[in-house]
């Protein structure tokens, strides 16, 4: 269900927040500013690049104010995330006169016009799939590939990563497996829109299926039999950080940061981090990260034992891949057996921790604290 929302977002981004792309009015008595307004509405349809939710909400609010005046709709329910974000945006404009709203709408659209579009950052990678899997020289690379969304992980991506890990664990040609990100981020963690499209079973069903998916996903990392390496090319957030405790080596660019803002999101730790982090860095440092959301630099994460080695960003890819290519030439069975010896005593405990964390999160996703945090993110009123 949630994946459907994400797909809808990707395919028709301008319409997700009820963007007024087809509501053109033609009046014989329109004034010049009304003409500008209509031109602006047409220009919006021609935008090649998604202007982002914050801008879409602003445009929506200004359009409604310009055409209907101050917000006159009943406030949507808390679980109606998208309509609530729209309502908030419109209501926030207060009693701005219609004329001013119309002018602000025109100004905003002209700042997004194709000439300014071309100077902006590139959002779409050519031929992008959200998870790209390649194999070369004994290395299977699983690359998160949603750079415009900071490689936020959708439901579909969790499933694709899980399937890739299952396949590569059985592939005799694959010696080591690497998880990395495309673009400036390693990953911004769970896609916060994953839980916003409610199925018939409502939020309870979403929380239950999310908890099962999380448990299966993390189990797969716990059981992965071959060397598993994280190539952390940039900032990492949430589950992208917690999972690192289950990797065999973590190589980070000095641009990377490590942030687990679970409390701020009304959520709790996952990826077995409630067990692995205190073990890796001691409870005091783990608590700072997992409860208080302290963000670590790459060098700090390395000093805490979460990261194996930090490289200058300018030489990161070259140095890391040269090293990985050399490692992939080592005898694969010896590596696999050593991993089993190092890890097997912990597996039962890790599976139990994963089950507990997944159950705790199922409850958290139903909490008001969590819902408010997601609403805030979607309405872009607050950022972490
Ligand atoms: C089923 C398994 C569940 C597992 C449980 C896992 C839990 C977690 O992982 S909790 C952590 C969740 N992640 C976050 O809270 C991060 C949220 N994102 C941010 O705070 C910021 O986006 C940022 C700090 C990562 C980057 O900020 P900035 O450089 O200012 O870039 P933008 O905010 O403009 O982001 C660009 C674009 O990407 C979208 N986006 C980024 N992260 C996410 C995300 N996690 N979920 C959904 N969308 C994300 C952002 O909305 C922007 O999109 P547009 O507005 O459409 O341009």
Short mmCIF file of N, CA, C and O in Angstrom, two decimals, residues 251-306:
data_model
loop_
_atom_site.label_atom_id
_atom_site.label_comp_id
_atom_site.label_asym_id
_atom_site.label_seq_id
_atom_site.Cartn_x
_atom_site.Cartn_y
_atom_site.Cartn_z
N UNK A 251 33.40 1.11 5.97
CA UNK A 251 34.34 2.11 5.48
C UNK A 251 33.56 3.39 5.20
O UNK A 251 32.53 3.36 4.51
N UNK A 252 34.05 4.51 5.74
CA UNK A 252 33.28 5.75 5.63
C UNK A 252 34.12 6.87 5.03
O UNK A 252 35.31 7.01 5.32
N UNK A 253 33.45 7.68 4.22
CA UNK A 253 34.04 8.93 3.76
C UNK A 253 34.08 9.88 4.96
O UNK A 253 33.20 9.81 5.83
N UNK A 254 35.04 10.80 4.95
CA UNK A 254 35.07 11.75 6.08
C UNK A 254 33.92 12.76 6.02
O UNK A 254 33.73 13.57 6.92
N UNK A 255 33.10 12.68 4.97
CA UNK A 255 31.89 13.52 4.84
C UNK A 255 30.69 12.86 5.53
O UNK A 255 29.65 13.49 5.72
N UNK A 256 30.84 11.58 5.84
CA UNK A 256 29.69 10.85 6.40
C UNK A 256 29.39 11.31 7.83
O UNK A 256 30.30 11.72 8.56
N UNK A 257 28.12 11.24 8.18
CA UNK A 257 27.71 11.45 9.58
C UNK A 257 26.77 10.31 9.94
O UNK A 257 26.24 9.63 9.05
N UNK A 258 26.57 10.12 11.24
CA UNK A 258 25.80 8.97 11.71
C UNK A 258 24.77 9.47 12.71
O UNK A 258 25.12 9.96 13.79
N UNK A 259 23.49 9.35 12.33
CA UNK A 259 22.43 10.01 13.12
C UNK A 259 21.27 9.06 13.32
O UNK A 259 20.74 8.51 12.34
N UNK A 260 20.88 8.88 14.58
CA UNK A 260 19.74 8.00 14.88
C UNK A 260 18.71 8.78 15.71
O UNK A 260 18.65 8.62 16.93
N UNK A 261 17.91 9.61 15.03
CA UNK A 261 17.01 10.51 15.77
C UNK A 261 15.69 9.83 16.16
O UNK A 261 14.61 10.37 15.93
N UNK A 262 15.79 8.65 16.75
CA UNK A 262 14.57 7.87 17.02
C UNK A 262 13.63 8.59 17.98
O UNK A 262 12.43 8.64 17.76
N UNK A 263 14.17 9.12 19.07
CA UNK A 263 13.30 9.76 20.06
C UNK A 263 12.58 10.96 19.43
O UNK A 263 11.38 11.15 19.64
N UNK A 264 13.32 11.73 18.66
CA UNK A 264 12.72 12.90 17.99
C UNK A 264 11.58 12.48 17.08
O UNK A 264 10.66 13.24 16.83
N UNK A 265 11.64 11.25 16.59
CA UNK A 265 10.58 10.74 15.70
C UNK A 265 9.52 9.96 16.48
O UNK A 265 8.63 9.36 15.88
N UNK A 266 9.62 9.95 17.79
CA UNK A 266 8.67 9.17 18.60
C UNK A 266 8.88 7.67 18.39
O UNK A 266 7.97 6.88 18.63
N UNK A 267 10.08 7.28 17.93
CA UNK A 267 10.32 5.87 17.63
C UNK A 267 11.43 5.31 18.54
O UNK A 267 11.93 6.02 19.42
N UNK A 268 11.75 4.06 18.32
CA UNK A 268 12.78 3.42 19.14
C UNK A 268 13.79 2.70 18.23
O UNK A 268 13.55 2.53 17.04
N UNK A 269 14.88 2.26 18.86
CA UNK A 269 15.99 1.67 18.11
C UNK A 269 15.59 0.38 17.41
O UNK A 269 14.74 -0.36 17.90
N UNK A 270 16.22 0.14 16.27
CA UNK A 270 16.02 -1.15 15.56
C UNK A 270 17.35 -1.64 15.00
O UNK A 270 18.40 -1.10 15.36
N UNK A 271 17.30 -2.64 14.13
CA UNK A 271 18.52 -3.16 13.50
C UNK A 271 19.45 -3.82 14.52
O UNK A 271 20.64 -3.94 14.29
N UNK A 272 18.88 -4.23 15.67
CA UNK A 272 19.64 -4.86 16.78
C UNK A 272 20.56 -3.87 17.48
O UNK A 272 21.41 -4.27 18.28
N UNK A 273 20.39 -2.56 17.19
CA UNK A 273 21.32 -1.58 17.77
C UNK A 273 21.18 -1.45 19.28
O UNK A 273 22.12 -1.04 19.95
N UNK A 274 19.98 -1.83 19.83
CA UNK A 274 19.85 -1.73 21.29
C UNK A 274 20.80 -2.72 21.97
O UNK A 274 21.12 -2.60 23.14
N UNK A 275 21.26 -3.71 21.20
CA UNK A 275 22.23 -4.69 21.71
C UNK A 275 23.64 -4.42 21.16
O UNK A 275 24.61 -4.39 21.92
N UNK A 276 23.72 -4.22 19.83
CA UNK A 276 25.07 -4.10 19.24
C UNK A 276 25.77 -2.78 19.64
O UNK A 276 26.97 -2.77 19.89
N UNK A 277 25.01 -1.67 19.70
CA UNK A 277 25.68 -0.39 19.99
C UNK A 277 26.31 -0.36 21.39
O UNK A 277 27.48 0.01 21.52
N UNK A 278 25.56 -0.75 22.45
CA UNK A 278 26.22 -0.76 23.77
C UNK A 278 27.42 -1.69 23.78
O UNK A 278 28.41 -1.42 24.45
N UNK A 279 27.33 -2.79 23.02
CA UNK A 279 28.46 -3.73 22.98
C UNK A 279 29.66 -3.11 22.26
O UNK A 279 30.80 -3.28 22.67
N UNK A 280 29.38 -2.41 21.18
CA UNK A 280 30.47 -1.82 20.38
C UNK A 280 31.09 -0.61 21.08
O UNK A 280 32.31 -0.48 21.16
N UNK A 281 30.25 0.28 21.59
CA UNK A 281 30.79 1.57 22.06
C UNK A 281 30.58 1.81 23.55
O UNK A 281 30.95 2.86 24.06
N UNK A 282 29.97 0.85 24.24
CA UNK A 282 29.66 1.04 25.67
C UNK A 282 28.31 1.73 25.82
O UNK A 282 27.92 2.51 24.95
N UNK A 283 27.60 1.46 26.93
CA UNK A 283 26.24 1.97 27.08
C UNK A 283 26.17 3.50 27.06
O UNK A 283 25.23 4.07 26.49
N UNK A 284 27.16 4.18 27.65
CA UNK A 284 27.05 5.65 27.76
C UNK A 284 26.99 6.30 26.37
O UNK A 284 26.12 7.13 26.10
N UNK A 285 27.88 5.87 25.49
CA UNK A 285 27.91 6.46 24.14
C UNK A 285 26.71 5.98 23.31
O UNK A 285 26.16 6.74 22.51
N UNK A 286 26.32 4.72 23.53
CA UNK A 286 25.17 4.19 22.78
C UNK A 286 23.89 4.95 23.15
O UNK A 286 23.07 5.28 22.29
N UNK A 287 23.77 5.27 24.42
CA UNK A 287 22.57 5.99 24.87
C UNK A 287 22.52 7.40 24.28
O UNK A 287 21.47 7.88 23.86
N UNK A 288 23.68 8.04 24.22
CA UNK A 288 23.71 9.38 23.61
C UNK A 288 23.17 9.34 22.18
O UNK A 288 22.44 10.22 21.75
N UNK A 289 23.55 8.27 21.46
CA UNK A 289 23.08 8.16 20.07
C UNK A 289 21.63 7.72 19.99
O UNK A 289 20.81 8.33 19.32
N UNK A 290 21.31 6.62 20.69
CA UNK A 290 20.01 5.96 20.45
C UNK A 290 18.86 6.61 21.21
O UNK A 290 17.71 6.54 20.78
N UNK A 291 19.16 7.25 22.35
CA UNK A 291 18.06 7.89 23.09
C UNK A 291 18.04 9.40 22.83
O UNK A 291 16.98 9.98 22.61
N UNK A 292 19.22 10.02 22.84
CA UNK A 292 19.23 11.48 22.70
C UNK A 292 19.47 11.94 21.25
O UNK A 292 19.44 13.13 20.97
N UNK A 293 19.74 11.00 20.36
CA UNK A 293 19.86 11.37 18.94
C UNK A 293 21.12 12.15 18.62
O UNK A 293 21.13 12.96 17.68
N UNK A 294 22.22 11.92 19.36
CA UNK A 294 23.47 12.64 19.05
C UNK A 294 24.03 12.17 17.70
O UNK A 294 24.14 10.96 17.47
N UNK A 295 24.34 13.14 16.87
CA UNK A 295 24.90 12.80 15.55
C UNK A 295 26.42 12.73 15.64
O UNK A 295 27.05 13.63 16.19
N UNK A 296 27.02 11.64 15.10
CA UNK A 296 28.47 11.49 15.13
C UNK A 296 29.08 11.82 13.78
O UNK A 296 28.49 11.52 12.74
N UNK A 297 30.28 12.40 13.82
CA UNK A 297 31.05 12.54 12.58
C UNK A 297 31.65 11.17 12.27
O UNK A 297 31.66 10.27 13.13
N UNK A 298 32.22 11.06 11.07
CA UNK A 298 32.84 9.77 10.70
C UNK A 298 33.99 9.44 11.64
O UNK A 298 34.14 8.29 12.06
N UNK A 299 34.79 10.44 11.99
CA UNK A 299 35.93 10.17 12.87
C UNK A 299 35.46 9.77 14.26
O UNK A 299 36.03 8.88 14.90
N UNK A 300 34.37 10.42 14.73
CA UNK A 300 33.82 10.03 16.05
C UNK A 300 33.30 8.59 16.00
O UNK A 300 33.54 7.80 16.92
N UNK A 301 32.59 8.27 14.92
CA UNK A 301 32.04 6.91 14.80
C UNK A 301 33.16 5.88 14.74
O UNK A 301 33.02 4.76 15.25
N UNK A 302 34.28 6.27 14.14
CA UNK A 302 35.42 5.36 14.05
C UNK A 302 36.03 5.19 15.45
O UNK A 302 36.33 4.06 15.88
N UNK A 303 36.15 6.30 16.17
CA UNK A 303 36.70 6.21 17.54
C UNK A 303 35.81 5.35 18.43
O UNK A 303 36.30 4.69 19.34
N UNK A 304 34.50 5.35 18.17
CA UNK A 304 33.56 4.54 18.98
C UNK A 304 33.52 3.09 18.53
O UNK A 304 32.81 2.28 19.12
N UNK A 305 34.16 2.76 17.42
CA UNK A 305 34.19 1.37 16.96
C UNK A 305 33.08 0.99 16.01
O UNK A 305 32.97 -0.16 15.58
N UNK A 306 32.22 1.97 15.65
CA UNK A 306 31.12 1.66 14.72
C UNK A 306 31.65 1.61 13.28
O UNK A 306 31.11 0.89 12.44
#
